[in-house]
């Protein structure tokens, strides 16, 4: 192995890469918080979903990958030791019992892009009563309506102004998006 090969390996080890962390059951939010408090760069993709609790629908954040999150580290400078003892962390994901294997930057970039798009996106599967929506498909495409209620998980009731009256219309929730 030549000096150039050693320098090349050192240069690659100094480049921060994303790694997967397996969290203890239901503790990915705790792990993300504690790792973030220690100064680590964390990516913990979450979804905003509506769940029924005590008879009421509530918005809650759920991990996109239950039990997992991503951490950005380099092999030379980053302090890897505190990670295992951080509350909520089970272990860094390894294959064959060896060193942790980096997750492709392109994969994490794509996940981050989708997470950002979901935050910015005006379309969302769940809506709140009274919210202004636009119909995106079907015979009423591009018309504005008011979301009234959910009818199961896949259908919605909207109020559409037709002939100077609000008409109740049932349609797939996927044909709706929030108005800008």
Coordinates of C-alpha atoms in Angstrom, one line a residue:
X1 CA 0.0 0.0 0.0
X2 CA 1.5 3.3 -1.0
X3 CA 1.4 6.7 0.8
X4 CA -1.0 7.9 -1.9
X5 CA -3.4 5.0 -1.0
X6 CA -3.2 5.9 2.7
X7 CA -3.9 9.6 2.1
X8 CA -6.8 8.6 -0.2
X9 CA -8.3 6.4 2.6
X10 CA -7.8 9.2 5.2
X11 CA -9.5 11.7 2.9
X12 CA -12.5 9.3 2.4
X13 CA -12.7 8.7 6.2
X14 CA -12.8 12.5 6.8
X15 CA -15.9 12.9 4.6
X16 CA -19.1 12.9 6.7
X17 CA -21.5 10.1 5.8
X18 CA -25.0 9.1 6.9
X19 CA -25.4 6.0 9.1
X20 CA -28.5 4.3 10.4
X21 CA -29.2 4.1 14.1
X22 CA -31.6 1.5 15.5
X23 CA -33.6 2.9 18.4
X24 CA -35.3 1.2 21.3
X25 CA -39.0 0.5 20.8
X26 CA -41.0 3.7 20.6
X27 CA -38.0 5.9 21.5
X28 CA -36.8 7.3 18.2
X29 CA -37.9 10.8 19.1
X30 CA -36.1 10.6 22.4
X31 CA -32.9 9.3 20.7
X32 CA -33.1 12.1 18.1
X33 CA -33.5 14.8 20.7
X34 CA -30.7 13.5 22.9
X35 CA -28.3 13.0 19.9
X36 CA -29.2 16.5 18.7
X37 CA -28.5 18.0 22.1
X38 CA -25.0 16.4 21.9
X39 CA -24.3 18.2 18.7
X40 CA -24.8 15.4 16.2
X41 CA -26.5 16.1 12.9
X42 CA -29.6 13.9 12.8
X43 CA -32.3 13.2 10.2
X44 CA -35.4 11.7 11.6
X45 CA -38.1 11.6 8.9
X46 CA -41.6 11.9 10.3
X47 CA -45.2 11.9 9.0
X48 CA -48.0 14.0 10.3
X49 CA -51.0 11.7 10.6
X50 CA -54.4 12.0 12.2
X51 CA -55.2 9.4 14.8
X52 CA -58.4 8.9 16.9
X53 CA -57.7 9.3 20.6
X54 CA -60.4 9.3 23.2
X55 CA -63.0 9.6 20.5
X56 CA -61.4 12.7 18.9
X57 CA -59.1 13.0 15.8
X58 CA -55.7 14.5 16.7
X59 CA -52.7 15.3 14.6
X60 CA -49.6 13.3 15.7
X61 CA -46.1 12.9 14.3
X62 CA -45.0 9.4 13.6
X63 CA -41.6 8.2 12.4
X64 CA -41.4 7.2 8.7
X65 CA -39.1 4.3 9.8
X66 CA -40.2 3.2 13.2
X67 CA -37.1 2.3 15.3
X68 CA -34.6 4.0 13.0
X69 CA -33.1 7.4 12.3
X70 CA -30.0 8.7 10.5
X71 CA -26.9 10.3 11.9
X72 CA -24.1 12.1 10.0
X73 CA -20.6 11.2 11.1
X74 CA -17.1 11.0 9.7
X75 CA -14.6 8.2 10.7
X76 CA -11.8 10.5 11.9
X77 CA -13.2 13.5 13.8
X78 CA -16.7 12.5 15.0
X79 CA -16.9 11.0 18.6
X80 CA -18.8 7.7 18.1
X81 CA -18.6 6.5 21.7
X82 CA -21.5 8.4 23.3
X83 CA -23.9 7.3 20.6
X84 CA -24.5 3.8 22.1
X85 CA -25.1 5.1 25.6
X86 CA -27.5 7.8 24.4
X87 CA -31.1 7.4 25.7
X88 CA -33.3 5.8 23.2
X89 CA -30.4 4.4 21.1
X90 CA -30.1 0.7 20.7
X91 CA -27.1 0.5 18.3
X92 CA -25.6 1.7 15.1
X93 CA -26.7 -0.5 12.2
X94 CA -23.9 -2.9 11.1
X95 CA -23.7 -5.8 8.7
X96 CA -21.7 -8.9 9.6
X97 CA -20.9 -7.5 13.0
X98 CA -18.3 -5.1 11.7
X99 CA -18.1 -1.4 11.2
X100 CA -21.3 0.5 10.5
X101 CA -22.0 0.8 6.8
X102 CA -22.8 4.3 5.5
X103 CA -26.2 4.9 3.9
X104 CA -26.1 6.4 0.5
X105 CA -26.1 10.2 0.4
X106 CA -28.5 10.0 -2.5
X107 CA -31.0 8.0 -0.5
X108 CA -31.0 10.4 2.5
X109 CA -31.1 13.4 0.1
X110 CA -34.2 11.9 -1.6
X111 CA -35.8 11.3 1.8
X112 CA -35.1 14.8 2.9
X113 CA -36.5 16.2 -0.4
X114 CA -39.7 14.2 0.1
X115 CA -40.0 15.3 3.7
X116 CA -39.6 18.9 2.7
X117 CA -42.1 18.5 -0.1
X118 CA -44.6 17.0 2.3
X119 CA -44.2 20.0 4.6
X120 CA -44.6 22.4 1.7
X121 CA -47.2 20.4 -0.1
X122 CA -50.7 21.8 0.0
X123 CA -52.1 18.3 -0.6
X124 CA -52.5 16.1 2.4
X125 CA -54.6 13.0 3.0
X126 CA -56.2 14.4 6.1
X127 CA -58.0 17.7 6.3
X128 CA -59.8 19.7 9.0
X129 CA -63.5 20.6 8.9
X130 CA -64.0 24.1 7.4
X131 CA -60.7 24.0 5.5
X132 CA -60.7 25.4 2.0
X133 CA -59.8 22.7 -0.6
X134 CA -59.5 22.3 -4.3
X135 CA -60.8 19.3 -6.3
X136 CA -57.9 18.0 -8.4
X137 CA -59.6 15.2 -10.4
X138 CA -62.9 14.2 -11.9
X139 CA -65.9 16.2 -13.2
X140 CA -65.4 18.9 -10.6
X141 CA -61.7 19.4 -11.2
X142 CA -60.3 22.8 -10.3
X143 CA -63.4 23.8 -8.4
X144 CA -63.0 25.2 -4.8
X145 CA -64.9 23.6 -1.9
X146 CA -65.0 23.5 1.8
X147 CA -63.9 20.3 3.6
X148 CA -66.8 19.0 5.8
X149 CA -65.8 15.6 7.1
X150 CA -64.0 12.3 6.6
X151 CA -66.1 9.3 5.6
X152 CA -63.8 6.5 6.5
X153 CA -60.1 6.7 5.6
X154 CA -60.4 7.1 1.8
X155 CA -63.5 9.2 1.3
X156 CA -64.4 12.8 2.2
X157 CA -67.5 15.0 2.3
X158 CA -67.0 18.5 0.8
X159 CA -69.4 21.4 0.5
X160 CA -69.4 22.7 -3.1
X161 CA -71.2 26.0 -4.1
X162 CA -73.4 25.1 -7.0
X163 CA -76.4 27.2 -8.1
X164 CA -75.9 29.6 -5.1
X165 CA -76.3 26.8 -2.7
X166 CA -73.8 24.5 -0.8
X167 CA -74.1 21.0 -2.0
X168 CA -72.7 18.0 -0.1
X169 CA -70.5 15.9 -2.3
X170 CA -68.7 12.7 -1.4
X171 CA -65.4 11.9 -3.2
X172 CA -62.1 10.2 -2.7
X173 CA -59.9 12.2 -0.3
X174 CA -57.0 11.7 -2.8
X175 CA -58.8 14.1 -5.2
X176 CA -58.5 17.0 -2.8
X177 CA -55.7 19.4 -1.9
X178 CA -55.4 22.4 0.3
X179 CA -55.9 25.7 -1.3
X180 CA -53.1 28.2 -1.4

